[in-house]
Short mmCIF file of C-alpha atoms in Angstrom, two decimals:
data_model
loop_
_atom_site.label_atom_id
_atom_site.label_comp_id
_atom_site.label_asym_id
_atom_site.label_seq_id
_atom_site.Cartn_x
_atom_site.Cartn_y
_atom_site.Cartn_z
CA UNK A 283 -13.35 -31.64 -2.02
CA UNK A 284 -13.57 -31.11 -5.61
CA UNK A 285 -12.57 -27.76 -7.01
CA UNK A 286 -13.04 -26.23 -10.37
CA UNK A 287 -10.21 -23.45 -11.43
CA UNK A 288 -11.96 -21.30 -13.98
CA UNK A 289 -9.39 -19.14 -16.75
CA UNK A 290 -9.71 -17.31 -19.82
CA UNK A 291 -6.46 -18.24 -20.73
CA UNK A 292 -4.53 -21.87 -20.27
CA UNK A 293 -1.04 -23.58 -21.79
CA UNK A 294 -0.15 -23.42 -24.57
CA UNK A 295 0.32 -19.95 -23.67
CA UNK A 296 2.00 -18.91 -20.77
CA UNK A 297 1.79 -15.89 -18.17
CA UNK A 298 1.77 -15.36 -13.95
CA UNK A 299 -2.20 -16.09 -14.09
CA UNK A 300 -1.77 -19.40 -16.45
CA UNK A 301 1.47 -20.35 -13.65
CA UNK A 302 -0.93 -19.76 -10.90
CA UNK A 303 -3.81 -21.61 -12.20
CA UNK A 304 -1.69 -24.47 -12.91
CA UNK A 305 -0.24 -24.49 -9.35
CA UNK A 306 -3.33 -24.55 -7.73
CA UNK A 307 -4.42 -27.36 -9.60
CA UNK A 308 -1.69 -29.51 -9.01
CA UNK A 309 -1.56 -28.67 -5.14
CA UNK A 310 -5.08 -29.35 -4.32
CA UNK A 311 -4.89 -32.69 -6.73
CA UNK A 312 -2.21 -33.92 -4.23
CA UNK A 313 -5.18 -34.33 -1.68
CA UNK A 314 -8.29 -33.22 -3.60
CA UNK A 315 -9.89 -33.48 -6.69
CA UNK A 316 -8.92 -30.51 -9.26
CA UNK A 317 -10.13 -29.73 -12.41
CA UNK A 318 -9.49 -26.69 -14.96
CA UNK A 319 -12.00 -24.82 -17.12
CA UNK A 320 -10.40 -22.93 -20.01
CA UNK A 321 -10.65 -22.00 -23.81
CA UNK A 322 -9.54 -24.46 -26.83
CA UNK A 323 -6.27 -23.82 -28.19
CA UNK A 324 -5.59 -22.83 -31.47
CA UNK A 325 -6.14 -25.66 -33.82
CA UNK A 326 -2.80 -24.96 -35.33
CA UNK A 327 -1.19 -25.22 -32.15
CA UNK A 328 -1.96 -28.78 -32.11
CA UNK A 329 -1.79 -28.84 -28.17
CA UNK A 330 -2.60 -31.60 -26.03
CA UNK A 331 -3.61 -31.47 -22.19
CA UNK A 332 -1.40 -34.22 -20.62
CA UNK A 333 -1.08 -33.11 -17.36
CA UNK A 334 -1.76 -34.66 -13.77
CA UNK A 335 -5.01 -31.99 -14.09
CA UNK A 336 -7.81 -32.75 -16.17
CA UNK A 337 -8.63 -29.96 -18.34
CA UNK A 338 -12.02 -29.26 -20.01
CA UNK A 339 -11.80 -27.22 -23.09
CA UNK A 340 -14.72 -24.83 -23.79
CA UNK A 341 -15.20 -23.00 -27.33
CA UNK A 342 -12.98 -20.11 -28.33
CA UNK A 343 -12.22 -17.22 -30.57
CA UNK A 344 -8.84 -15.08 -31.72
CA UNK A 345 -8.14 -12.29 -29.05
CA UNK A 346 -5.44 -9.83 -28.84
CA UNK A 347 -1.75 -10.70 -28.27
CA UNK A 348 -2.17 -14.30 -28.72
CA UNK A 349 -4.67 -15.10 -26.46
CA UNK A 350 -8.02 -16.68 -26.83
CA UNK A 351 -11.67 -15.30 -26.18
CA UNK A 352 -13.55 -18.05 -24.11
CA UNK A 353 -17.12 -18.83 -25.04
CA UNK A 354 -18.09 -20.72 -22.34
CA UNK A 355 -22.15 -19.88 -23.11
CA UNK A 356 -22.30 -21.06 -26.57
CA UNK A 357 -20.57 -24.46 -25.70
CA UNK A 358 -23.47 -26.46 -23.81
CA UNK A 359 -21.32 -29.26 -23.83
CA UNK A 360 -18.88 -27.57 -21.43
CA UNK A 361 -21.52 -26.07 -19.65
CA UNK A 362 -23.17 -29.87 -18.85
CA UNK A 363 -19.75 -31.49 -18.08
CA UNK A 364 -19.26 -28.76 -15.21
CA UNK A 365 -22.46 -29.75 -13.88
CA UNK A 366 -22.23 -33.62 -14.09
CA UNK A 367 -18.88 -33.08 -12.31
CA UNK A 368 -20.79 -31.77 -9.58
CA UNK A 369 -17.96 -29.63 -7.83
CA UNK A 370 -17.96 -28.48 -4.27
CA UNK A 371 -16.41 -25.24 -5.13
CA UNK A 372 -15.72 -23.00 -8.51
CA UNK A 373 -13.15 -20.73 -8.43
CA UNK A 374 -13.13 -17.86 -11.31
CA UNK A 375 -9.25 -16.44 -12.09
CA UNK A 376 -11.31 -13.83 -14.43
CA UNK A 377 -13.97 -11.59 -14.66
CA UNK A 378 -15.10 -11.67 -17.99
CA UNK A 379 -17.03 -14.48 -20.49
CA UNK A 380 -15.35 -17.32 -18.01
CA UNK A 381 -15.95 -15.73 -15.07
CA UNK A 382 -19.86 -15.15 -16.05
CA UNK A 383 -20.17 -18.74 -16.67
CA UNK A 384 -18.59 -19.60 -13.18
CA UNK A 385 -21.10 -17.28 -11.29
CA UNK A 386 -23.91 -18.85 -13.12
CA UNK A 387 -23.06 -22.66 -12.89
CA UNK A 388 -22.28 -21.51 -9.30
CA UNK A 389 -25.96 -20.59 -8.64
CA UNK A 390 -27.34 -23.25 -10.27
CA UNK A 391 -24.90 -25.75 -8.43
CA UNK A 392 -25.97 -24.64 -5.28
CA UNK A 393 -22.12 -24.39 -4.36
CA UNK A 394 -19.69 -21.41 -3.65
CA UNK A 395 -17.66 -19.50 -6.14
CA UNK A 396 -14.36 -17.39 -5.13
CA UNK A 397 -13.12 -14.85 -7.82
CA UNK A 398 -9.36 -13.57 -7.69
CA UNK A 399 -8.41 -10.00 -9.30
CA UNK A 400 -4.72 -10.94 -11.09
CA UNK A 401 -4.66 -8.07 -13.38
CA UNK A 402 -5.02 -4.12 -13.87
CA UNK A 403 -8.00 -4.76 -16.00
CA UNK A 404 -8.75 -1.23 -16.39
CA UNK A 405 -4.81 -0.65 -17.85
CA UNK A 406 -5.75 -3.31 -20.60
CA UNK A 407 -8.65 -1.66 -21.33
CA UNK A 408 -7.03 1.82 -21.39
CA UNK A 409 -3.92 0.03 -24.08
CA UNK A 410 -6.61 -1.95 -25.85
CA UNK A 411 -9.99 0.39 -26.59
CA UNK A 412 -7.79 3.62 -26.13
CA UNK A 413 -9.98 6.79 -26.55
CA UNK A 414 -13.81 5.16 -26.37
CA UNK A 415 -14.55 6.09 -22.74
CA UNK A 416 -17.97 4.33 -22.80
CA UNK A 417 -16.86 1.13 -23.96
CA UNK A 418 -14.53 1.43 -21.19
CA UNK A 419 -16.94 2.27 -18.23
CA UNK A 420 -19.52 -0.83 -19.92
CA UNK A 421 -16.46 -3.24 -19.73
CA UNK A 422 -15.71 -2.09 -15.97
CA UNK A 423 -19.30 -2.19 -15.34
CA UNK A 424 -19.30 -5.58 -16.42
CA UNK A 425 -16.55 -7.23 -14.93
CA UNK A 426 -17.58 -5.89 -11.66
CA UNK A 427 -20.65 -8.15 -10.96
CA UNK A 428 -18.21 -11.51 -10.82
CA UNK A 429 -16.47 -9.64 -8.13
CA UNK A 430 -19.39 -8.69 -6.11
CA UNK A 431 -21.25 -12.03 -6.47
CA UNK A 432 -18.51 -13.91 -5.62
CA UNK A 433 -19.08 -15.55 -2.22
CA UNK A 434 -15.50 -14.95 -1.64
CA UNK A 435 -13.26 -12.19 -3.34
CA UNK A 436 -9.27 -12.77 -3.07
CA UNK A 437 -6.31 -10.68 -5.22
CA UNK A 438 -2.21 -11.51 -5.01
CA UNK A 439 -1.18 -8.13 -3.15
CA UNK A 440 -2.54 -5.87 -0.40
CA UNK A 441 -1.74 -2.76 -2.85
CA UNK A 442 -3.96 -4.03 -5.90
CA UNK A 443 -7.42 -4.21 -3.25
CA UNK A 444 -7.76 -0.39 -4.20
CA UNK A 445 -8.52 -1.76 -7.90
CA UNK A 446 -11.27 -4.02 -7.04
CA UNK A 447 -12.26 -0.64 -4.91
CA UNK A 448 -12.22 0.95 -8.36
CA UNK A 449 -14.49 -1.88 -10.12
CA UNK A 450 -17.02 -1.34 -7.89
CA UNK A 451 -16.50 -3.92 -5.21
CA UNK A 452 -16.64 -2.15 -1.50
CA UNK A 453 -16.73 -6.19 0.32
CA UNK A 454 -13.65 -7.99 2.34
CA UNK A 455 -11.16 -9.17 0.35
CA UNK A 456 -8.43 -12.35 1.34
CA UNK A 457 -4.60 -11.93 0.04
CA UNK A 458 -3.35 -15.08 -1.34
CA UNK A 459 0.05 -13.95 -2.18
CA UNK A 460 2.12 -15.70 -5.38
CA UNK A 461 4.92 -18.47 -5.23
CA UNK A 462 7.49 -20.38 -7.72
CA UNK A 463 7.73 -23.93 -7.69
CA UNK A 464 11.74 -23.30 -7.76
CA UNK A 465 14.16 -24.14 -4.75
CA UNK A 466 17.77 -22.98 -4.68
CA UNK A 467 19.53 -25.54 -7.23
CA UNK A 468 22.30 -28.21 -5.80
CA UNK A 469 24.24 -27.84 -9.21
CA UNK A 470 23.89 -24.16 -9.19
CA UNK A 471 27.62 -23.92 -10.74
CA UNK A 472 26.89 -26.52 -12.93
CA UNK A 473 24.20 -24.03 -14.67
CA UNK A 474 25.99 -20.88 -14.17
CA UNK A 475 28.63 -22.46 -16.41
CA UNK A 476 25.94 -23.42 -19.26
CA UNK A 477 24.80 -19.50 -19.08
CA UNK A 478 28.37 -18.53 -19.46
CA UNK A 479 29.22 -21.02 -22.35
CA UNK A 480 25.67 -20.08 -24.07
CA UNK A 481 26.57 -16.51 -24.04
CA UNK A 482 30.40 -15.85 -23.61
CA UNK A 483 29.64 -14.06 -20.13
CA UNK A 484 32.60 -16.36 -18.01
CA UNK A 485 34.55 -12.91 -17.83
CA UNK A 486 31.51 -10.72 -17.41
CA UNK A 487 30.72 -8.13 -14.58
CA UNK A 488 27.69 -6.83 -13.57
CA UNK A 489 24.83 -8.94 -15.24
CA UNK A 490 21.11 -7.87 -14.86
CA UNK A 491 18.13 -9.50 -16.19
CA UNK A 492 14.54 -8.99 -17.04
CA UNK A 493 12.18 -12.08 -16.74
CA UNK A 494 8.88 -12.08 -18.27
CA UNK A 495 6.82 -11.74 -21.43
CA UNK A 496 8.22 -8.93 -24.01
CA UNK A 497 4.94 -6.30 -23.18
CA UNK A 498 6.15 -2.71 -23.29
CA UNK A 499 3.66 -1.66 -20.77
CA UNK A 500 5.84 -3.57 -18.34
CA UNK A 501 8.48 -0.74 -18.93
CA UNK A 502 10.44 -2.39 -20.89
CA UNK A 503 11.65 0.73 -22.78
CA UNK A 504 12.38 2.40 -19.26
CA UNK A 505 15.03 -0.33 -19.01
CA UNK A 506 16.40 0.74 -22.34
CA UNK A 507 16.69 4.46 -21.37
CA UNK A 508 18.05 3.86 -18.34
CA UNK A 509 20.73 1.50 -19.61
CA UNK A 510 21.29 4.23 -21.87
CA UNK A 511 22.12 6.51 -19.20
CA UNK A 512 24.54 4.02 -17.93
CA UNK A 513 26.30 3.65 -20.65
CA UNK A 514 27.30 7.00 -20.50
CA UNK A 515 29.43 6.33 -17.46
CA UNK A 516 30.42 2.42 -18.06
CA UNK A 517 29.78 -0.45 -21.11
CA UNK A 518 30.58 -2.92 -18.55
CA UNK A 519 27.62 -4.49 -18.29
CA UNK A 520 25.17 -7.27 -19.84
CA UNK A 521 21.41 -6.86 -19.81
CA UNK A 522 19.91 -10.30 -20.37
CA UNK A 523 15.91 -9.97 -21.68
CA UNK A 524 14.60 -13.41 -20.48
CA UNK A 525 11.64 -14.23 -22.39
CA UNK A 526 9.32 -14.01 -25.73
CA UNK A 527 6.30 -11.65 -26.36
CA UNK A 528 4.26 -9.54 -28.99
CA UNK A 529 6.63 -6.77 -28.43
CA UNK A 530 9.76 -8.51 -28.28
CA UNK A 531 10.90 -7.10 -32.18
CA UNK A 532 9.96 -3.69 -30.56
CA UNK A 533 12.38 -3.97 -27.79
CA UNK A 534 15.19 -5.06 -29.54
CA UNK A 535 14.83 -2.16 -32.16
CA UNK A 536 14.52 0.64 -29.65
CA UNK A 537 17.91 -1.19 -28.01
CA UNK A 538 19.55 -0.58 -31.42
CA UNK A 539 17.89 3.08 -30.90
CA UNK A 540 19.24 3.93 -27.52
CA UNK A 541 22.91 2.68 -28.64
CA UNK A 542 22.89 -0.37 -25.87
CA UNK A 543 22.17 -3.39 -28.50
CA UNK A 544 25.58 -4.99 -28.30
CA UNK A 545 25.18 -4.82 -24.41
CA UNK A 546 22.02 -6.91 -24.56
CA UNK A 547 20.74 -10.00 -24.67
CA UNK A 548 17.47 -11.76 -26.19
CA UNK A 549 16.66 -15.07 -25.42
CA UNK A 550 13.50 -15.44 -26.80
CA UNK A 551 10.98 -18.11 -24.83
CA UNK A 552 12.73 -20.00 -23.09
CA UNK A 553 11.12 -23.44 -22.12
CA UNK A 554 14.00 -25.57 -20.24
CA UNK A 555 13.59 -24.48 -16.59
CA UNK A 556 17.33 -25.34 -15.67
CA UNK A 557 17.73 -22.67 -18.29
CA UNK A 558 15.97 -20.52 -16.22
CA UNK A 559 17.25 -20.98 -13.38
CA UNK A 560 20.36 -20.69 -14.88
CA UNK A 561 19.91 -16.53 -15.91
CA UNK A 562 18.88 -16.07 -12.66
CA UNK A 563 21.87 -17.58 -10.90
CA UNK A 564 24.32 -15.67 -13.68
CA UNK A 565 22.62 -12.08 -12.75
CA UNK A 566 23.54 -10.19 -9.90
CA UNK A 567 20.13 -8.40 -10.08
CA UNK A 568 16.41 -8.25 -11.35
CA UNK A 569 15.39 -5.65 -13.13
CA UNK A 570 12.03 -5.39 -12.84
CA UNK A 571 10.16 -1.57 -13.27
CA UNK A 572 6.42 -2.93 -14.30
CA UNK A 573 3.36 -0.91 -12.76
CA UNK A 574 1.41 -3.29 -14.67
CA UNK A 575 1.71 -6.31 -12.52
CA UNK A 576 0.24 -7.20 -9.09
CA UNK A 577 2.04 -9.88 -7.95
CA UNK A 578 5.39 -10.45 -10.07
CA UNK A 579 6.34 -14.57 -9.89
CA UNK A 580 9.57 -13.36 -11.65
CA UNK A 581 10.44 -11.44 -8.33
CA UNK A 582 9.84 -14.20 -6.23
CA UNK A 583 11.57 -16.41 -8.72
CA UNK A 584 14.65 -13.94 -8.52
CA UNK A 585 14.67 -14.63 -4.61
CA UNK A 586 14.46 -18.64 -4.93
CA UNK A 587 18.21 -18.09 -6.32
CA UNK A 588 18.98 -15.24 -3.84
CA UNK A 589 18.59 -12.27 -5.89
CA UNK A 590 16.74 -9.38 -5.33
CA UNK A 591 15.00 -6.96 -7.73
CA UNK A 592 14.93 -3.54 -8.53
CA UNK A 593 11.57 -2.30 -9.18
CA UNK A 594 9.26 0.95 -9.04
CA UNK A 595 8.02 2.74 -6.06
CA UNK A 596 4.55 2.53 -5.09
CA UNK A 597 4.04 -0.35 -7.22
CA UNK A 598 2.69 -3.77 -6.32
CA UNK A 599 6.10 -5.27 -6.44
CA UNK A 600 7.55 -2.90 -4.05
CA UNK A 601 5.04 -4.17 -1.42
CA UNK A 602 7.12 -6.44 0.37
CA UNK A 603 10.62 -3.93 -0.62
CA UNK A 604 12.43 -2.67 2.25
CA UNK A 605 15.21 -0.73 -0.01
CA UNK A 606 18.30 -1.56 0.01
CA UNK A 607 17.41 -4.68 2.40
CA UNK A 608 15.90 -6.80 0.42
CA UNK A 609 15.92 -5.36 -2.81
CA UNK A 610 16.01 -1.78 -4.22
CA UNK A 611 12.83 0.89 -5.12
CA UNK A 612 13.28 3.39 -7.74
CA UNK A 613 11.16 6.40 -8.83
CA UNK A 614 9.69 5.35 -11.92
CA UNK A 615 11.97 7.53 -14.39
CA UNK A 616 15.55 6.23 -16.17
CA UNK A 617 17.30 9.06 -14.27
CA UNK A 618 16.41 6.89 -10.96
CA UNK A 619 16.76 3.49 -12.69
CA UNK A 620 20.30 4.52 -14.43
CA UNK A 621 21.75 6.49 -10.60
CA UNK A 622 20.78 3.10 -8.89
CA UNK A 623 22.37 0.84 -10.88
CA UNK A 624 25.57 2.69 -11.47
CA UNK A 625 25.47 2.77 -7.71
CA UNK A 626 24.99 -1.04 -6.82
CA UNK A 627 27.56 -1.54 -9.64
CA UNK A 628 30.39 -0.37 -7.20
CA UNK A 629 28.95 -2.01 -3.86
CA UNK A 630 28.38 -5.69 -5.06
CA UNK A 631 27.87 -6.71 -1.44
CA UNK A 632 24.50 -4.59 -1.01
CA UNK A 633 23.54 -6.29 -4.13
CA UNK A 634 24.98 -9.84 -2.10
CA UNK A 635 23.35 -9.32 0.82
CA UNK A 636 20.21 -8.10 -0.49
CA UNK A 637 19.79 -11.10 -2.14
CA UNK A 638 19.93 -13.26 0.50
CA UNK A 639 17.61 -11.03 2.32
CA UNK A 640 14.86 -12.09 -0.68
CA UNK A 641 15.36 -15.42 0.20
CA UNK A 642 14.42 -15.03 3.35
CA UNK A 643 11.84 -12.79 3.08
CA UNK A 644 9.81 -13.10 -0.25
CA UNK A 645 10.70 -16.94 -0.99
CA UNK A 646 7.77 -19.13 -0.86
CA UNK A 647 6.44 -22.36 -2.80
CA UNK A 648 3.25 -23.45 -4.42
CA UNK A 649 3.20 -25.81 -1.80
CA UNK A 650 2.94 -23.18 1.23
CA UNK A 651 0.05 -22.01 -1.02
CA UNK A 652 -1.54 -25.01 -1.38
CA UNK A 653 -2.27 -25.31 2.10
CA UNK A 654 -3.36 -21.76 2.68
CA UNK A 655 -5.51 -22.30 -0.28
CA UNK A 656 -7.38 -25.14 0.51
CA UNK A 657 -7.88 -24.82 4.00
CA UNK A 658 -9.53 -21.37 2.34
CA UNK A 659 -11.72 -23.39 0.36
CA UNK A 660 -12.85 -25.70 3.51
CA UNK A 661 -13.82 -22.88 5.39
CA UNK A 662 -15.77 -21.62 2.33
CA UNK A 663 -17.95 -24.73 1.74
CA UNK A 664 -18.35 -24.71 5.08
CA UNK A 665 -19.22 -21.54 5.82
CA UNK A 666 -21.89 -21.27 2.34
CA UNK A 667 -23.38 -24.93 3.63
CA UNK A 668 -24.38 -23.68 7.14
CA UNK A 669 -25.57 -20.11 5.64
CA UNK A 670 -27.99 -22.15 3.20
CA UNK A 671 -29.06 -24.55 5.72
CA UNK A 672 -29.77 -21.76 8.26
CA UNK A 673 -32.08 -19.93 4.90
CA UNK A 674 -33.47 -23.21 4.54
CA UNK A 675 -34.75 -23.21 8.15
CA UNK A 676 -35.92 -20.07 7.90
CA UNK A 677 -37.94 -20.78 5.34
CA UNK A 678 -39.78 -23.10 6.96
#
């Protein structure tokens, strides 16, 4: 096979879809051919694609929180190179300019395409183009005909199928849940020890963590009030903000705000994976409270080093939460966030235990995707080649 992976946004910046993109490309390329479609970098980022993937770059444009606007139709260049490629399959990871560009290269390929919701889409559009409602419905409108001309329509969580519901798409839709190319660490004391000497924490009780980018509307602030709340009844405690972000000055001034400053800790991007792994080993616990996201990597990252996360009830990530099993639901308020922390603070072996219930439950590699994934895409071509040859017979 050869499959093209389709993305509006692509390294050097980083999020779940980017990680996921990425992952699939470097799976399939282990048996496959694999290349990625996404939008020039910044010119000032200087970035070069020197990966095991090739990458083809299309023209691009400034968007919002340091990402880049694809322009996939105004670069005919890109447009031929997809075609002389000749690909077996496109698959779109967006709805939008990129996604557009897969349905029609699809069509005139003569070859499947599969589209994958990642994202609330109509929760950016609600933070981004705030009170114009018709802009709004046109941009829902729009991204809705990838989705239902897709040959194949997948999303990351059985929760977030009511969105694509809500974009206008009533077809079948295929989970393809999320993974982390992490596995348990042999020199896990070895990087515990860094964390500790990085940050003073040898003597430390209690340690939670947040990884992801700094993005308030991942409740970010609810963290802060509940911690707040805490702090009423103990100081000891470190909160450990594992990432960087648009929002990440924000944070740290409503910290200073809410009196829990000196209890935190900002790491800012953090690029060194043993690093990484390294916060997650220190914590005892993810906290994790987003709406926002579908299918959190961080949570499954947590339970690759046997932690488990606190999140919010009837979210995406409390899909796979049996509380107090495997990790811990909350109602989406401090007052809930604050009671169950204070709580797992005196019964470290729920916390223990619950951990190693993650492992067992929500742990899975890129690899166990890989396979899942392209024996999808098999049964795709497959499937479209013996639909058009059965039209073609009909025909005649």
């Amino acid at each position: 096979m050869k499959i093209i992976e389709m993305t509006d946004a692509y390294l050097p910046t980083v999020d779940g879809v980017i990680k996921v993109v990425n992952n699939y490309a470097n799976e399939i390329s282990k048996t496959d051919e694999c290349l990625i479609g996404a939008p020039k970098a910044k010119k000032k980022d200087k970035y070069i694609d020197n990966g095991k993937v090739k990458v083809i770059r299309c023209l691009s444009m400034g968007a919002p929180e340091n990402y880049r606007n694809a322009l996939p139709q105004l670069d005919a260049k890109f447009l031929k190179t997809i075609k002389d490629e000749k690909p077996d399959l496109i698959h779109a990871h967006t709805p939008f300019l990129m996604g557009r560009a897969s349905l029609h290269l699809a069509k005139k390929l003569h070859i499947p395409l599969v589209a994958t919701l990642h994202t609330q889409y109509h929760k950016d559009f609600d933070r981004t183009l705030k009170n114009n409602k018709l802009l709004k419905r046109f941009m829902l409108k729009f991204i809705s005909k990838v989705y239902k001309k897709a040959d194949s329509v997948w999303t990351v969580s059985n929760a977030s199928k009511k969105y694509l519901e809500m974009y206008g798409y009533k077809g079948k839709v295929e989970v393809i849940r999320n993974a982390t190319d992490f596995t348990y660490p042999s020199n896990d004391k070895e990087l515990i020890e860094k964390i500790n000497s990085l940050h003073n924490l040898s003597n430390q009780e209690n340690v939670f963590i947040f990884v992801g980018r700094m993005a308030k509307y991942k409740n970010l602030y609810l963290i802060c009030d509940a911690l707040s709340l805490l702090k009423e009844k103990t100081d000891n405690f470190k909160m450990i903000f594992v990432g960087g972000g648009f929002d990440l000055n924000d944070v740290k001034k409503y910290a200073k705000q809410k009196g829990i400053f000196d209890e935190c800790i900002f790491t800012g991007d953090v690029k060194d994976s043993s690093l990484i792994q390294g916060y997650y080993l220190r914590s005892d616990l993810l906290i994790f409270p987003s709406t926002f996201d579908m299918a959190s990597i961080a949570q499954i990252e947590a339970s690759a080093h046997k932690k488990a996360a606190v999140v919010t009830k009837d979210s995406c990530s409390s899909e796979q939460i049996t509380d107090g099993e495997n990790g811990f639901i909350c109602e989406e308020n401090a007052q809930s966030y604050s009671e169950k922390l204070y709580q797992l603070m005196g019964d470290k072996k729920l916390m223990f235990n619950a951990g190693i219930n993650a492992y067992n439950t929500l742990y899975r590699t890129w690899e166990d995707v890989g396979v899942e994934v392209k024996n999808k895409y098999k049964e795709i071509i497959e499937n479209y080649k013996r639909k058009n040859d059965k039209g073609k017979e009909n025909v005649k």
